[in-house]
Coordinates of C-alpha atoms in Angstrom, one line a residue:
Chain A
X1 CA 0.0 0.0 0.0
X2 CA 1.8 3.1 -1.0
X3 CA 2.0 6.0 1.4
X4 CA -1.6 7.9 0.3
X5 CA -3.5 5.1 0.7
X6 CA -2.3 4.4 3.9
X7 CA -2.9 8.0 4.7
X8 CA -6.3 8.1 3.5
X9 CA -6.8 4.9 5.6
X10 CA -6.0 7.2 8.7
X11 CA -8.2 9.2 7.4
X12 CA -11.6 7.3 6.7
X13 CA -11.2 5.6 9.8
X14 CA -11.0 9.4 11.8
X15 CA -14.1 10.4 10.2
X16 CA -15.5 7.0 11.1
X17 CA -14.8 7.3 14.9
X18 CA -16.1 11.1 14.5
X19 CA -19.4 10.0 12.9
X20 CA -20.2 7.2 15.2
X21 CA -19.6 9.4 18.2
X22 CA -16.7 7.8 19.7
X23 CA -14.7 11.1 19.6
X24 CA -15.2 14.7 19.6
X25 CA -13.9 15.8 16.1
X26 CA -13.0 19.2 17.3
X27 CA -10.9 18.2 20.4
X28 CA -8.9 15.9 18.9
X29 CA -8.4 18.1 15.8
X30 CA -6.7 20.3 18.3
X31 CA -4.8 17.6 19.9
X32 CA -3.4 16.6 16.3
X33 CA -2.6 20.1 15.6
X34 CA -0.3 19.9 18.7
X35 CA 1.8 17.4 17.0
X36 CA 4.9 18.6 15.0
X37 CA 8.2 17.4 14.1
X38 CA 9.7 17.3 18.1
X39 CA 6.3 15.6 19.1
X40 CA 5.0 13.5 16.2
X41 CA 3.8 11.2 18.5
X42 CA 1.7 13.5 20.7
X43 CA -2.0 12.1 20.7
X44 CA -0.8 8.8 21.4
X45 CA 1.2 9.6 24.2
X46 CA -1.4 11.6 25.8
X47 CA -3.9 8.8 25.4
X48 CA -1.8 6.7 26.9
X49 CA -1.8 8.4 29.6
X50 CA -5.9 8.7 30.1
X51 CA -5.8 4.9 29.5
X52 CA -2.9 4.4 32.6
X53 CA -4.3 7.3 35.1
X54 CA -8.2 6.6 34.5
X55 CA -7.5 3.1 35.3
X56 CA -7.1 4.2 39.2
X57 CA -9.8 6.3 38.7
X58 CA -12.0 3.9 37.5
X59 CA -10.8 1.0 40.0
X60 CA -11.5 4.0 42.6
X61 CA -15.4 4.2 41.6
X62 CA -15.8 0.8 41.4
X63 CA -14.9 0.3 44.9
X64 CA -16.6 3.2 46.4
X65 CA -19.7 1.7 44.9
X66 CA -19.3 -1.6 46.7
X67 CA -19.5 0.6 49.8
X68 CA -22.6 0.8 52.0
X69 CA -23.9 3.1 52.2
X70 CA -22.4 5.1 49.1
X71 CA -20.6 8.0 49.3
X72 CA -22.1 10.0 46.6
X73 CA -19.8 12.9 47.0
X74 CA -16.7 11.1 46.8
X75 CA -18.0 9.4 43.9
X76 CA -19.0 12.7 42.2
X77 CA -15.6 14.1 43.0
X78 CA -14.0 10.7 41.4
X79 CA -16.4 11.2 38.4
X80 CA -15.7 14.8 37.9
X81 CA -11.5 14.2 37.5
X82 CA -12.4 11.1 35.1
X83 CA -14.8 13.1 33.0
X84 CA -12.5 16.1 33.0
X85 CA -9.7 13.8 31.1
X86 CA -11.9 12.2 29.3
X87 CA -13.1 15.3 27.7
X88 CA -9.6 16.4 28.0
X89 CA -8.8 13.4 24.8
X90 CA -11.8 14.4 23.2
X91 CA -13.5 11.3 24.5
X92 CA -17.4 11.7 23.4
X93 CA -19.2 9.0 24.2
X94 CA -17.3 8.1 27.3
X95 CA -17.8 11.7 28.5
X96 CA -21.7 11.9 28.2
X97 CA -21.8 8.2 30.0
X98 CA -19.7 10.1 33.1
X99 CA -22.2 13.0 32.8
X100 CA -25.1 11.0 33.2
X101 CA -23.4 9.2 35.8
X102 CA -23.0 12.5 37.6
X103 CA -27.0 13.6 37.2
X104 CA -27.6 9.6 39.4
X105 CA -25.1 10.6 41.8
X106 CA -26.5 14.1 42.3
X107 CA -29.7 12.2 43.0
X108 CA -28.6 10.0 45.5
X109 CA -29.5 7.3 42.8
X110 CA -27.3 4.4 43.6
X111 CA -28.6 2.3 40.8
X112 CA -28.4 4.5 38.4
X113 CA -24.9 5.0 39.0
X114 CA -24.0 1.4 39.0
X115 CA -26.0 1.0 35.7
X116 CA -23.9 3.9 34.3
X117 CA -20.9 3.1 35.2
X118 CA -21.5 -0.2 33.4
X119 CA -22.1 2.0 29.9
X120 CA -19.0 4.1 31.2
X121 CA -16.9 1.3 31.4
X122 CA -17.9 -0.3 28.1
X123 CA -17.5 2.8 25.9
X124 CA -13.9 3.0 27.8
X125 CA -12.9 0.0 26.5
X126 CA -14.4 0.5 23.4
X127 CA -13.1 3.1 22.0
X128 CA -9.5 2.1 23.5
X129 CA -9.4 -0.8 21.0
X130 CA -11.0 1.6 18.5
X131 CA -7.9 4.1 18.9
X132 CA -5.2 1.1 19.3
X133 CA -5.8 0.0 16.1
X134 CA -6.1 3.7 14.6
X135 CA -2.9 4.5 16.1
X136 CA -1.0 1.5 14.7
X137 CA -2.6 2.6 11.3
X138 CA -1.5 6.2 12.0
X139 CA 2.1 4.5 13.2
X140 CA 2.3 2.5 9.6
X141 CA 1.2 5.5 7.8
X142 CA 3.8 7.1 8.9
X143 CA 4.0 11.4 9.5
X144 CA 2.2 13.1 7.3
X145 CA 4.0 16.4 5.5
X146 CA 3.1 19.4 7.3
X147 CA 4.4 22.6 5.2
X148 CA 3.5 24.7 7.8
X149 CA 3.6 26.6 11.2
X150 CA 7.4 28.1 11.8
X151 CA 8.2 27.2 15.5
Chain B
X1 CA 7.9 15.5 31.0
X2 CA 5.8 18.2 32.9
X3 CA 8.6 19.5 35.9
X4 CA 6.5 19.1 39.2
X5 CA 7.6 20.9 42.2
X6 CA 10.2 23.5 42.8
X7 CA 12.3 25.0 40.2
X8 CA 14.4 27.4 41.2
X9 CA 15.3 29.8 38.3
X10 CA 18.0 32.7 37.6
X11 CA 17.7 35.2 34.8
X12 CA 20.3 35.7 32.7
X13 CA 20.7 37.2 29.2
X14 CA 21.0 35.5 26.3
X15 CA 23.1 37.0 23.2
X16 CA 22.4 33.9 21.3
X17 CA 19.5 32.9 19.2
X18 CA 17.1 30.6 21.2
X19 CA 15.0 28.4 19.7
X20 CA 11.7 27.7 21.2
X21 CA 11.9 24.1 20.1
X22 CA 15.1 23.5 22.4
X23 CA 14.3 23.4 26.1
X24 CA 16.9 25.8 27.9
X25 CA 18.7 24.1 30.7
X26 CA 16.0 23.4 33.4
X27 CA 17.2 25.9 36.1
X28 CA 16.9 29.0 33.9
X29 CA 14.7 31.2 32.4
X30 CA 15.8 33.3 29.7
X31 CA 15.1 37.1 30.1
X32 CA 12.3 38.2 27.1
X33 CA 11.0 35.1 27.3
X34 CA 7.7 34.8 28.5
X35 CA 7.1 32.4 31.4
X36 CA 3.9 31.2 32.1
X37 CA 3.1 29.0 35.6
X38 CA 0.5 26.3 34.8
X39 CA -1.2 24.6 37.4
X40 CA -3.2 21.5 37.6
X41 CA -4.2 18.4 39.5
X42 CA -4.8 16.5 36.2
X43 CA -1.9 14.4 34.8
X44 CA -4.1 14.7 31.4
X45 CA -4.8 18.5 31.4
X46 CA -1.2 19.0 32.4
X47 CA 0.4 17.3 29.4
X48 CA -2.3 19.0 26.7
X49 CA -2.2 22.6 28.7
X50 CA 1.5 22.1 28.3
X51 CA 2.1 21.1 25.1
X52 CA -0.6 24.1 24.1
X53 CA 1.6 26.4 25.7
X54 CA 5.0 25.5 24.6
X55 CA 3.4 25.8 21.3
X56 CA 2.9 29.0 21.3
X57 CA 6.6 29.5 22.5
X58 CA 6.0 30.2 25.9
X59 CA 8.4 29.2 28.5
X60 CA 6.3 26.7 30.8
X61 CA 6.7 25.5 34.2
X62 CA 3.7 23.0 35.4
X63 CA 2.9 21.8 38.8
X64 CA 0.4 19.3 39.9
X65 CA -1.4 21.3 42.5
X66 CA -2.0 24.9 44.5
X67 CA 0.4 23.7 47.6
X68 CA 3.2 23.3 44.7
X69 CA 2.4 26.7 42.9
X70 CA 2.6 28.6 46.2
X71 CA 5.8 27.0 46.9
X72 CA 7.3 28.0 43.5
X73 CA 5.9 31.7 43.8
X74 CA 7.3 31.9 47.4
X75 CA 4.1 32.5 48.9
X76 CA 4.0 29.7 51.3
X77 CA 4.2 31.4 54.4
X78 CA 7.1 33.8 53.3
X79 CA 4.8 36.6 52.1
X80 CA 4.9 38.2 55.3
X81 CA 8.5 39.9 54.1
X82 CA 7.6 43.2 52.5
X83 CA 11.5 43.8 52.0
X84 CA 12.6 43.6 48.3
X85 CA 14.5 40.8 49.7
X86 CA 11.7 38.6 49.8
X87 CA 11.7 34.8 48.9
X88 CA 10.7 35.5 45.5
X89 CA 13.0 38.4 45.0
X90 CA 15.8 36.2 45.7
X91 CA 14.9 33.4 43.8
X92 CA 14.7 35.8 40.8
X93 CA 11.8 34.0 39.2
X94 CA 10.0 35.8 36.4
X95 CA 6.2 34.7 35.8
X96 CA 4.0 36.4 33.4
X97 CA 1.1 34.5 33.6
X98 CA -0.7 31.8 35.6
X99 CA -3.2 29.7 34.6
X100 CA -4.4 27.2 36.8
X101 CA -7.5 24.9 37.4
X102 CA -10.0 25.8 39.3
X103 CA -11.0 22.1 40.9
X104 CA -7.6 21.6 43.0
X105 CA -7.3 19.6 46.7
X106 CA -6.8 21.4 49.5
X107 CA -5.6 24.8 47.7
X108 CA -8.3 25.5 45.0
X109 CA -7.6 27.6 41.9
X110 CA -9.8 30.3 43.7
X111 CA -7.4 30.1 46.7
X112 CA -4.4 30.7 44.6
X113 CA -5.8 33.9 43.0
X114 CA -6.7 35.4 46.6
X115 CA -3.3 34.6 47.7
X116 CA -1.6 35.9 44.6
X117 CA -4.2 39.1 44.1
X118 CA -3.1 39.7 48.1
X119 CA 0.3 40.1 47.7
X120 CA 2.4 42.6 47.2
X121 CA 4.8 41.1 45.0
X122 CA 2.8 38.9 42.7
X123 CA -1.0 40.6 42.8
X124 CA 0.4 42.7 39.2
X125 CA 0.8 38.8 37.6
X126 CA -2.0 38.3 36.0
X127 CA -4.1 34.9 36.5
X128 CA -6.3 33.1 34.2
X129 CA -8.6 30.6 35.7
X130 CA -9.6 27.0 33.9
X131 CA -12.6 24.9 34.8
X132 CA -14.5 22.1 33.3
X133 CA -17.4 23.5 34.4
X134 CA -19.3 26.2 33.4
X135 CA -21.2 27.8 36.6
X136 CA -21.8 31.7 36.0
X137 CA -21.4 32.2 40.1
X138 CA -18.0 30.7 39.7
X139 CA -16.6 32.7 36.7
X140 CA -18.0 35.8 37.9
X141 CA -16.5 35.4 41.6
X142 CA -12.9 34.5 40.0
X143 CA -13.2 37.5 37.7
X144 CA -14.3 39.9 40.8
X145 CA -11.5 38.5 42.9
X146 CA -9.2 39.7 39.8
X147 CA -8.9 37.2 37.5
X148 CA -8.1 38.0 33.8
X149 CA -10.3 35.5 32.3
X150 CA -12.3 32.1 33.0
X151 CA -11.7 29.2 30.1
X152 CA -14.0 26.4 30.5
X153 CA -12.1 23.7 29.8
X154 CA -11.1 21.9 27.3
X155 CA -9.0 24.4 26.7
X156 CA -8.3 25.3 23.2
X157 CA -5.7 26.8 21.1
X158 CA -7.7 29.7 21.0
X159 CA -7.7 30.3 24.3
X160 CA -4.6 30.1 24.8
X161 CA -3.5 32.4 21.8
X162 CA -5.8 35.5 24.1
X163 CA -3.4 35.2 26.7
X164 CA -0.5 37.1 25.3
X165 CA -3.3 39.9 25.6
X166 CA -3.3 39.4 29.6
X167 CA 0.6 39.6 29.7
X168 CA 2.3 43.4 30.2
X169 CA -0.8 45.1 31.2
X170 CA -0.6 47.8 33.0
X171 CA -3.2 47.8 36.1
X172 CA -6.5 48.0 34.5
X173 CA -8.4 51.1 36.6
X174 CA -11.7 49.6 36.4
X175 CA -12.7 45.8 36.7
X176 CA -14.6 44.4 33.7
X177 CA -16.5 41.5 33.5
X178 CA -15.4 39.7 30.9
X179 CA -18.3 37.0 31.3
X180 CA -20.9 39.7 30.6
X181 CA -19.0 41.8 28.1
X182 CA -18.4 38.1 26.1
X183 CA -22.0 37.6 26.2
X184 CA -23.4 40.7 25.4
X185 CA -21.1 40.8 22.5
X186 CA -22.7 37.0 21.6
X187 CA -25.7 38.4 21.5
X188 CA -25.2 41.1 18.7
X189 CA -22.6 38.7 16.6
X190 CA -23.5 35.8 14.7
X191 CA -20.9 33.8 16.9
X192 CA -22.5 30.3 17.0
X193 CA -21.8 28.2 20.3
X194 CA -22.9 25.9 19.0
X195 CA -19.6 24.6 17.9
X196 CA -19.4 23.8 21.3
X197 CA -17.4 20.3 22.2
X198 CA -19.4 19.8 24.9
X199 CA -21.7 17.4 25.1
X200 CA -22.8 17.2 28.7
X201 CA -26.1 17.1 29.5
X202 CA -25.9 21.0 31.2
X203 CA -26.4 22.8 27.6
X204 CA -25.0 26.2 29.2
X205 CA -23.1 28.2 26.2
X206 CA -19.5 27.6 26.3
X207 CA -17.7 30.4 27.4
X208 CA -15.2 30.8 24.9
X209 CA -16.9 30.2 21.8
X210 CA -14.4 29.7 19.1
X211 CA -14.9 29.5 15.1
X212 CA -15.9 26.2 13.7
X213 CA -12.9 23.8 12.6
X214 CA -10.7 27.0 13.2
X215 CA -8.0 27.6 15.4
X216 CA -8.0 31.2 15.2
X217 CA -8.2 33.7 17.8
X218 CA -11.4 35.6 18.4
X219 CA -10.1 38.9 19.6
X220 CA -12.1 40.4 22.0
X221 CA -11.1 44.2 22.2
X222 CA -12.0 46.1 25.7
X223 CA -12.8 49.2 23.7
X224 CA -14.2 51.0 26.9
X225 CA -14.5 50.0 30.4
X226 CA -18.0 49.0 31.3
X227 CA -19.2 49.6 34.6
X228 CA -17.5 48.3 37.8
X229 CA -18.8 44.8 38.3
X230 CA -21.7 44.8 41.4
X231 CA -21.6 43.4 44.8
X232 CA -20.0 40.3 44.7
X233 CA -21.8 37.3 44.9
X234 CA -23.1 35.5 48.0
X235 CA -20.4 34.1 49.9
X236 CA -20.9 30.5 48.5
X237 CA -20.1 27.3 51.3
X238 CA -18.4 24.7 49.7
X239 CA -18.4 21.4 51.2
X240 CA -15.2 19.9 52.3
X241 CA -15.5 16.5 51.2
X242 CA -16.0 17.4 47.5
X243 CA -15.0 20.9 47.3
X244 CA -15.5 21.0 43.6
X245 CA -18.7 20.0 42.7
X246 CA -21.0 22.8 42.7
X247 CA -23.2 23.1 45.3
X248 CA -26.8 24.4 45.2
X249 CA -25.7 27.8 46.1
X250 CA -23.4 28.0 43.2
X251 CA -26.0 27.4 40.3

């Protein structure tokens, strides 16, 4: 595959993940932008890291929902940071699942939360495979020419 | 990586050309440069708000929290000396601009601007405040304590290209309230917020509205002071087990 295709590749599969929802095209427009020649690897490395420091976050919930009774403010507070990095990476779906989750726990709604967090959890882990395999696309691709922005 | 914790810096002058690309050795700060402080408690935010910054060829220093950024201005406990001798002084660290997070442990971003705004050293620095959440009580008690601006977070290049209008002000004789004049200013544009990237289920405008798939600036000119801002808000109780999430007096 020469190096347009593979490219274009990239490409379609960006405006895939922007169309079904799975990431917020503007955010992580912005977050591309941000790459250049010293830091070609940016997004990656900054999804990365939501993947490694939500994981405590999200181990954190789960066990403050095994508590009785809840603690619905430390769960909120929890909630907050994770939907603050998630939105952080441009993370769409996951984001309006930790909203939601936020309206339960404002209500004292321990179900609702656990249900949520469920969806949360699954849209996580979703679109983490979703942007593995985009990033080893992205990897194979290789950099694409940027004539542009004097540092 | 993102330096946490103290950096003590010395100016000194630098006859050769400096690229922004290369990072000058980490315990200097090279005069003419401009040196902004970020702080927040978010590993996430701290790598993007970084990496924004350094972009736009500011010198950066990052620390993970309000204890840390009090520390690195000297104000932890030492801003009792008045003397041009102070902590600071000595440490002969230049900052331009802060921008920290509103939703910090212990010392919030709120704390940090009182502390900064009440001394006598650093109150002329001025200090932009960042929050992923968009509660009108909030933005307008940061701005009345003296805040430059409020960014609802995520943060975009936009945002971050206004702040080189914050740096070398002189002190602004009136307060403005940049909140209202932004929205009064919506109303009578054709600025659509609705390019908005958030999509929480509180549909409150976004606060710094940006163009659609653009990464341009959206000046916004203070042609003539408006009004000082009124009384500030109701003192606003914040509880101390989750001091961010905004209470019912807040909304």
């Amino acid at each position: 595959m020469d190096r347009n295709q593979s490219h274009r590749q990239v490409a379609t599969m960006k405006q895939s993940l922007f169309d079904q929802g799975y990431l917020d095209h503007e955010q992580f427009n912005q977050l591309e932008e941000l790459q250049d020649d010293a830091n070609p690897n940016f997004v990656e490395e900054v999804v990365t890291l939501y993947y490694r420091d939500s994981a405590r976050l999200v181990h954190s919930i789960e066990q403050a929902l095994e508590k009785s009774p809840i603690d619905f403010n430390k769960l909120d507070s929890y909630m907050h940071q994770f939907r603050g990095s998630s939105s952080s990476i441009g993370a769409k779906k996951v984001k309006a699942e930790c909203s939601l989750f936020r309206e339960y726990c404002r209500a004292g709604n321990g179900e609702g939360c656990m249900r949520t967090f469920q969806q949360v959890k699954k849209e996580y882990t979703a679109l983490r495979k979703k942007l593995e395999t985009f990033f080893q696309l992205a990897r194979q691709a290789g950099p694409v020419d940027r004539a542009r922005r004097p540092k | 990586m993102a330096r946490n914790g103290v950096v003590a810096s010395q100016r000194w002058r630098s006859d050769g050309d400096v690229s922004s690309q290369q990072q000058p050795p980490a315990d200097s700060v090279v005069a003419d440069e401009v040196h902004v402080l970020a702080v927040d408690d978010s590993l996430i935010d701290r790598k993007v708000i970084e990496r924004l910054l350094r972009n736009s060829s500011y010198k950066v220093t990052v620390v993970d929290s309000g204890v840390r950024a009090l520390q690195f201005l000297g104000l932890d406990g030492e801003e009792k000396k008045t003397s041009s001798i102070g902590a600071f002084d000595s440490l002969k660290i230049k900052v331009d601009l802060i921008i920290t997070d509103y939703c910090m442990p212990e010392v919030t971003g709120y704390d940090l601007l009182k502390k900064i705004k009440g001394s006598s050293t650093l109150r002329e620095i001025p200090v932009v405040i960042m929050s992923s959440e968009n509660v009108v009580t909030r933005i307008d008690r940061c701005l009345e304590e003296g805040a430059e601006d409020f960014i609802v977070k995520p943060v975009k290049p936009s945002d971050v290209a206004r702040l080189r209008g914050y740096m070398a002000t002189s002190e602004p004789s009136v307060r403005v309230n940049k909140r209202k004049q932004r929205e009064s200013c919506e109303s009578c544009s054709s600025l659509s917020t609705a390019s908005s990237t958030s999509s929480s289920i509180s549909s409150s405008p976004s606060l710094s509205p940006s163009p659609p798939s653009s990464a341009s600036p959206t000046p916004m000119s203070i042609s003539e002071p408006s009004s000082p801002s009124p009384s500030p808000s109701p003192p606003m109780s914040q509880s101390v087990s989750a001091p961010c999430s905004p209470s019912l007096s807040e909304e």
